[in-house]
C-alpha atoms as one frame of an Amber mdcrd trajectory, in Angstrom:
protein
  -8.313 -79.443 -53.451 -11.306 -79.228 -55.499 -11.327 -78.602 -59.198 -14.267
 -77.815 -61.469 -14.465 -76.822 -65.048 -17.112 -76.067 -67.562 -16.918 -75.588
 -71.236 -19.571 -75.027 -73.920 -17.059 -76.790 -76.464 -16.091 -79.928 -74.227
 -19.676 -80.481 -72.242 -22.005 -78.586 -73.956 -23.037 -76.421 -70.578 -24.064
 -73.041 -70.902 -23.654 -70.695 -68.015 -24.903 -67.317 -67.647 -22.823 -65.135
 -65.373 -23.369 -62.173 -63.392 -20.879 -60.287 -61.277 -22.524 -58.827 -57.969
 -20.838 -56.127 -55.787 -21.629 -54.631 -52.638 -23.820 -51.514 -52.866 -22.112
 -49.931 -49.776 -18.990 -49.649 -52.500 -21.182 -46.944 -54.415 -23.033 -45.334
 -51.911 -21.046 -45.428 -48.925 -23.793 -46.071 -46.678 -23.756 -48.585 -43.778
 -27.025 -49.536 -44.267 -26.580 -51.175 -47.936 -23.285 -53.423 -47.060 -25.955
 -56.750 -47.696 -27.499 -55.375 -50.504 -26.083 -55.636 -54.285 -25.453 -54.356
 -57.897 -25.679 -57.032 -60.323 -23.807 -56.626 -63.734 -25.150 -59.329 -66.126
 -21.961 -60.719 -68.316 -24.085 -63.174 -70.192 -22.796 -66.626 -71.449 -19.434
 -67.630 -70.609 -17.368 -70.014 -73.158 -15.561 -71.415 -70.004 -14.738 -71.552
 -66.605 -12.482 -73.312 -64.428 -11.180 -73.118 -61.060  -9.466 -75.074 -58.062
 -10.065 -74.505 -54.334  -6.808 -75.004 -52.049  -5.838 -74.693 -48.654  -2.200
 -72.904 -48.473   0.087 -74.825 -46.347   2.724 -71.559 -46.500   1.715 -68.220
 -46.629   2.109 -66.047 -50.008   2.938 -62.777 -50.596   2.947 -60.018 -53.538
   3.791 -56.968 -52.858   3.435 -54.209 -55.027   1.762 -50.805 -55.664  -1.582
 -52.607 -57.492  -1.540 -56.108 -56.716  -0.356 -56.354 -53.486  -1.600 -59.678
 -51.958  -1.129 -61.634 -48.312  -2.356 -65.213 -48.046  -1.865 -66.281 -44.591
  -0.956 -69.958 -43.976  -4.088 -72.209 -43.870  -6.424 -70.100 -45.550  -8.728
 -71.386 -48.104  -8.402 -69.674 -51.691  -9.905 -70.301 -55.206  -7.928 -69.600
 -58.293  -9.328 -69.815 -61.726  -9.591 -68.326 -65.564 -12.929 -67.339 -67.003
 -13.362 -66.951 -70.775 -16.115 -64.320 -72.033 -17.529 -64.589 -75.236 -16.644
 -61.458 -77.117 -17.871 -60.448 -80.810 -17.322 -56.737 -81.232 -15.747 -55.378
 -78.173 -13.332 -56.420 -75.183 -16.077 -57.037 -72.664 -14.463 -56.457 -69.701
 -13.312 -53.128 -70.251 -17.147 -52.023 -71.149 -18.359 -53.633 -67.914 -15.414
 -51.524 -66.093 -17.069 -48.487 -67.796 -20.236 -49.595 -66.941 -19.341 -49.970
 -63.207 -17.778 -46.540 -62.929 -20.973 -44.851 -64.293 -22.392 -45.532 -60.752
 -26.024 -45.977 -59.680 -28.783 -43.722 -58.835 -27.984 -41.834 -62.294 -24.556
 -41.565 -61.832 -25.126 -39.924 -58.060 -23.382 -42.633 -56.194 -20.119 -44.189
 -57.633 -16.584 -45.965 -56.754 -13.820 -43.629 -56.361 -10.416 -44.710 -56.579
  -7.249 -42.766 -54.754  -5.131 -40.562 -57.000  -1.902 -42.562 -56.250   1.556
 -40.880 -56.245   4.243 -42.789 -58.078   7.085 -40.651 -56.548   8.937 -43.027
 -53.939  10.311 -40.102 -52.160   7.157 -38.877 -50.763   6.361 -39.279 -47.268
   3.555 -38.695 -44.877   5.216 -35.385 -43.993   4.595 -34.150 -47.359   0.561
 -35.098 -47.729  -1.636 -32.769 -46.087  -2.190 -33.488 -42.291  -5.889 -34.086
 -42.708  -4.653 -37.650 -45.108  -7.875 -36.759 -47.228  -6.567 -38.379 -50.669
  -7.624 -36.782 -54.021 -10.117 -39.068 -55.884 -11.012 -39.965 -59.286 -13.428
 -42.059 -61.392 -11.949 -42.554 -64.316 -11.936 -46.006 -65.882  -9.137 -45.310
 -68.059  -6.678 -44.749 -65.179  -7.582 -47.819 -63.350  -7.301 -51.765 -64.491
  -9.331 -55.005 -63.093  -6.678 -55.877 -60.180  -8.017 -52.517 -58.395 -11.619
 -52.956 -58.614 -12.901 -54.086 -54.754 -13.916 -57.434 -54.057 -17.182 -59.070
 -55.765 -19.100 -62.312 -56.202 -19.371 -63.987 -59.233 -22.811 -65.671 -59.406
 -23.084 -68.860 -62.294 -26.435 -70.216 -63.750 -26.761 -73.417 -65.170 -29.613
 -75.132 -66.934 -29.595 -78.818 -67.090 -31.879 -81.972 -67.628 -32.466 -84.219
 -64.971 -31.346 -87.887 -66.394 -34.143 -89.742 -64.416 -37.409 -87.604 -65.799
 -35.727 -85.548 -67.981 -37.205 -82.479 -65.456 -35.410 -79.010 -66.427 -33.411
 -77.881 -63.165 -31.817 -74.539 -62.918 -29.169 -74.586 -60.590 -26.974 -71.254
 -59.243 -23.447 -71.607 -57.681 -21.685 -68.229 -56.196 -17.880 -67.627 -55.788
 -17.465 -64.964 -53.720 -14.792 -62.054 -52.811 -13.098 -62.333 -56.207 -10.411
 -60.385 -57.271  -9.447 -60.438 -61.496  -5.509 -60.450 -61.738  -5.092 -60.175
 -65.559  -7.272 -60.188 -68.613  -6.225 -60.746 -72.183  -7.654 -62.292 -75.510
  -7.938 -65.393 -77.081  -9.311 -66.649 -80.797 -11.975 -68.890 -80.867 -11.088
 -72.177 -83.165 -14.689 -72.840 -83.531 -16.064 -69.525 -84.741 -14.897 -65.852
 -85.901 -15.281 -64.785 -81.923 -12.296 -63.259 -80.181 -12.762 -64.058 -76.249
 -11.906 -62.101 -73.334 -10.061 -64.246 -70.890  -9.395 -63.249 -66.997  -7.511
 -65.362 -64.304  -8.796 -64.534 -60.754  -8.507 -65.551 -57.216 -11.031 -65.832
 -54.328 -11.068 -65.815 -50.829 -14.735 -65.781 -50.032 -15.087 -69.565 -50.476
 -18.028 -71.130 -52.392 -21.971 -72.513 -52.680 -22.866 -75.452 -53.638 -25.074
 -75.782 -56.832 -28.523 -75.112 -55.370 -31.349 -75.438 -56.912 -33.058 -72.610
 -57.993 -36.179 -73.483 -60.098 -37.375 -77.050 -61.463 -40.135 -78.104 -64.019
C-alpha cells in the first residue's frame, strides 16, 4: 500500500493540476482514442491518496454510482481540495466540459435515465436507441466518464539548487463526491472531492530542469 499527501499549508508544495479527457468521448471517432482534451484546474490546496490491492471484491450497485472492483485489482482512493474564491470550481468545470469542443460541434452526451422501476425492455423501442441530453444541471460528477489527473510540481534540487519540474499522472479517475470547506488561513472557500482511480499512476517524471 502506497500513501501520498501534498499540502500547500504543511509542506509548501505548489501543485498545478489538469484534467485530461480522451478526445473520443467528444468526437466518437476511433482515430481520436489516444488523443486528450485538457482542462486547466490551476493550483490545488491539497491532494492525498493511497493505492491498495483489494483482497476481496467491492460492489456498489445503484442507478448512478455503480462500482465493481474485482479481488486483486489495484485501485487508488483519495481526496482533492481545489482553491476557490468566488465560484464552485467543479461546477464551472462541468459546464465547460459540457460545452464540448470544435465550437460545440462535438460534445459528450448522456442518456436520459428512466427512473420508473417497472419499465422493462419490452416497453422500450426495439432499436434500443436512447434519448440523450447535454445539460450539465442534469448530471453530477459521478456520471462523468473516466479521465486522468495530471499533476505538475516545481521544486529545487537540494544539492545544487537546480529547479526541476516534475509531472505525475493518475489514470482512470472517477469523482465520487464533492463538497465545500472553509480555509482557516484565508477567506477562500475551497471545493473538495473524493475520487477513485483504476488506471494506476506514473512516477514523478522530470519534465524540465534548469
